[in-house]
Structure formats: C-alpha cells, structure tokens
C-alpha positions as semicolon CSV with decimal commas, in nm:
position;residue;x (nm);y (nm);z (nm)
1;M;3,159;-11,304;7,771
2;K;3,462;-11,347;7,544
3;K;3,239;-11,505;7,277
4;I;3,001;-11,208;7,282
5;I;3,286;-10,958;7,247
6;L;3,441;-11,162;6,967
7;A;3,104;-11,181;6,788
8;L;3,057;-10,802;6,817
9;I;3,406;-10,738;6,679
10;L;3,343;-10,972;6,385
11;I;3,006;-10,810;6,310
12;A;3,158;-10,461;6,328
13;G;3,446;-10,565;6,100
14;F;3,209;-10,724;5,848
15;H;2,987;-10,415;5,847
16;T;3,289;-10,188;5,791
17;A;3,411;-10,402;5,500
18;I;3,070;-10,388;5,331
19;A;3,038;-10,012;5,383
20;Q;3,377;-9,946;5,222
21;A;3,295;-10,151;4,913
22;D;2,969;-9,963;4,865
23;S;3,141;-9,624;4,892
24;L;3,334;-9,682;4,569
25;P;3,171;-9,503;4,275
26;I;3,008;-9,733;4,023
27;Y;3,259;-9,638;3,750
28;K;3,543;-9,774;3,963
29;R;3,361;-10,098;4,040
30;F;3,269;-10,141;3,671
31;P;3,555;-9,974;3,476
32;A;3,406;-10,018;3,128
33;I;3,240;-9,744;2,924
34;P;2,889;-9,722;3,067
35;M;2,568;-9,759;2,873
36;F;2,441;-9,410;2,794
37;T;2,207;-9,224;2,565
38;I;2,248;-8,857;2,485
39;M;2,070;-8,624;2,246
40;T;2,335;-8,477;2,017
41;V;2,381;-8,110;1,947
42;P;2,280;-7,953;1,714
43;D;2,040;-8,207;1,564
44;S;1,889;-8,387;1,868
45;L;1,980;-8,732;1,733
46;R;2,018;-9,021;1,974
47;F;2,379;-9,123;2,043
48;T;2,464;-9,424;2,261
49;K;2,763;-9,625;2,374
50;D;2,695;-9,860;2,081
51;D;2,761;-9,570;1,840
52;L;3,123;-9,544;1,957
53;K;3,373;-9,704;1,723
54;R;3,530;-10,021;1,856
55;K;3,904;-10,047;1,917
56;K;3,946;-9,670;1,954
57;P;4,015;-9,485;2,277
58;A;3,737;-9,266;2,409
59;I;3,699;-8,966;2,633
60;I;3,378;-8,888;2,814
61;M;3,381;-8,538;2,957
62;L;3,099;-8,405;3,172
63;F;3,071;-8,027;3,164
64;S;2,843;-7,732;3,215
65;P;2,830;-7,457;2,951
66;D;2,837;-7,184;3,215
67;C;3,137;-7,327;3,404
68;G;3,456;-7,125;3,357
69;H;3,680;-7,429;3,416
70;C;3,479;-7,622;3,155
71;Q;3,523;-7,343;2,902
72;L;3,899;-7,345;2,961
73;A;3,910;-7,725;2,937
74;V;3,730;-7,724;2,601
75;K;3,960;-7,449;2,467
76;D;4,257;-7,656;2,582
77;L;4,108;-7,969;2,424
78;I;4,062;-7,795;2,090
79;A;4,417;-7,659;2,108
80;H;4,548;-8,015;2,160
81;L;4,321;-8,201;1,917
82;D;4,623;-8,331;1,725
83;D;4,705;-8,537;2,035
84;F;4,355;-8,687;2,022
85;K;4,304;-8,739;1,647
86;N;4,244;-9,115;1,698
87;T;4,030;-9,065;2,008
88;Q;3,652;-9,040;2,023
89;I;3,549;-8,748;2,241
90;V;3,202;-8,724;2,392
91;L;3,117;-8,397;2,568
92;V;2,808;-8,436;2,785
93;S;2,599;-8,191;2,982
94;S;2,265;-8,217;3,159
95;I;2,196;-7,843;3,126
96;D;1,925;-7,699;2,900
97;F;1,967;-7,797;2,535
98;K;1,967;-7,431;2,418
99;E;2,263;-7,354;2,644
100;I;2,457;-7,656;2,521
101;K;2,384;-7,558;2,159
102;K;2,509;-7,204;2,223
103;F;2,831;-7,352;2,367
104;Y;2,856;-7,587;2,067
105;E;2,835;-7,294;1,826
106;E;3,067;-7,067;2,026
107;Y;3,345;-7,327;2,035
108;K;3,282;-7,442;1,676
109;I;3,248;-7,807;1,778
110;A;3,107;-7,890;1,432
111;D;3,456;-7,827;1,290
112;H;3,591;-8,124;1,488
113;P;3,447;-8,455;1,363
114;N;3,589;-8,666;1,648
115;I;3,391;-8,463;1,905
116;I;3,028;-8,548;1,980
117;M;2,840;-8,313;2,209
118;G;2,508;-8,393;2,367
119;R;2,262;-8,365;2,650
120;D;2,209;-8,629;2,917
121;G;1,861;-8,521;3,023
122;A;1,822;-8,806;3,273
123;Y;2,160;-8,729;3,439
124;L;2,256;-9,096;3,413
125;L;2,625;-9,028;3,351
126;G;2,642;-8,782;3,640
127;T;2,502;-9,051;3,867
128;F;2,724;-9,326;3,724
129;Y;3,038;-9,117;3,777
130;K;2,917;-8,977;4,110
131;L;2,990;-8,633;3,967
132;L;3,127;-8,384;4,218
133;H;3,315;-8,133;3,999
134;Y;3,289;-7,981;3,655
135;P;3,459;-8,057;3,431
136;S;3,515;-8,427;3,486
137;L;3,690;-8,632;3,221
138;Y;3,708;-9,011;3,196
139;L;3,965;-9,165;2,964
140;Y;3,909;-9,513;2,822
141;N;4,158;-9,723;2,625
142;K;4,080;-9,895;2,294
143;K;3,945;-10,196;2,485
144;G;3,687;-9,972;2,654
145;K;3,848;-9,992;2,999
146;L;3,892;-9,691;3,224
147;V;4,250;-9,563;3,222
148;K;4,221;-9,251;3,435
149;E;3,982;-8,983;3,550
150;F;4,044;-8,610;3,579
151;E;3,828;-8,369;3,780
152;G;3,823;-7,992;3,813
153;T;4,119;-7,815;3,659
154;F;4,346;-8,027;3,438
155;K;4,563;-7,986;3,130
156;M;4,492;-8,179;2,813
157;E;4,862;-8,249;2,767
158;H;4,842;-8,459;3,086
159;V;4,535;-8,639;2,952
160;A;4,714;-8,709;2,621
161;K;5,010;-8,863;2,806
162;E;4,775;-9,126;2,950
163;L;4,672;-9,254;2,605
C-alpha cells in the first residue's frame, strides 16, 4: 500500500512539474528575438528579424491603432526618442493595414528612421509573446537577448533605464 501511495505522489509531482514548465510563455523559454516577418507601412515591403542591425538593442512593441494606451505609449516614445537613438524600434500590429497606415501618418512615423512599423497578418508575434494586453513592449539588448517586458501602461523613461 505504501508503494502505491508513493508512486501516486511521484506521478502527481512529475505531472505538476511538467505543467508548470509548459505554462511559461515561449518568449521566456527562448529569450532571443524571435523570427518574424511583417509587412512594413507604408510600402508593404517584407521586414524580418534578419533585417535588424546586429549589435544594436531592439524594441518590439505590439499595439493596436485604436487602443488609447497604445496611442499614449507611441506619443511617449516619440517624446523620448533621444533616449532610443541607438535602438531599433519595431512597432507591430495585426489590425487591418489601412488602420495601421492611418496611425503611421497621424504620428508621423516616417520622420523617425529608427522606427519600423508593420503588420503581422499571421499574428505570429502575438502568439509567441502570449499577448494579453496592448501595448506590450519587449526590450532586447545588443546581443539580441530579452532584457525586460512591459505590458499595458508604462513610461518610456522606465524602458530607457533598462537599456
């Protein structure tokens, strides 16, 4: 009887350990910049992870053009661009291309060469990051390793301090 109880406890413990490992989002299990392909705004060109410059920090920010918090985050980002002049910034949305382009024009993203904006039509980044909140920002160091993530409401001055 003791052997059966011990076996059940071991099986339950093993199952719990496996379940906890699987509950971690992929980006935490693999903390490197993920492979991605987006269609850039305004020209619909393909942009991938391989197009990022090596040995430069990068920000990947998932947003929705109609999200008020996202609009505030992008305004804050533009206001603090001096803090990110050596950082590659990729703004990604899975919303309709026309809406993203309208956002791109409204916030004059073309005036900021270190910002790339595009559409992830397949929602691969949303799945990779297990997206729960807009905006969500993922900061990577110059080696391409995840430094920190920010979700919901955050200040760009706090993001800049993590560089």
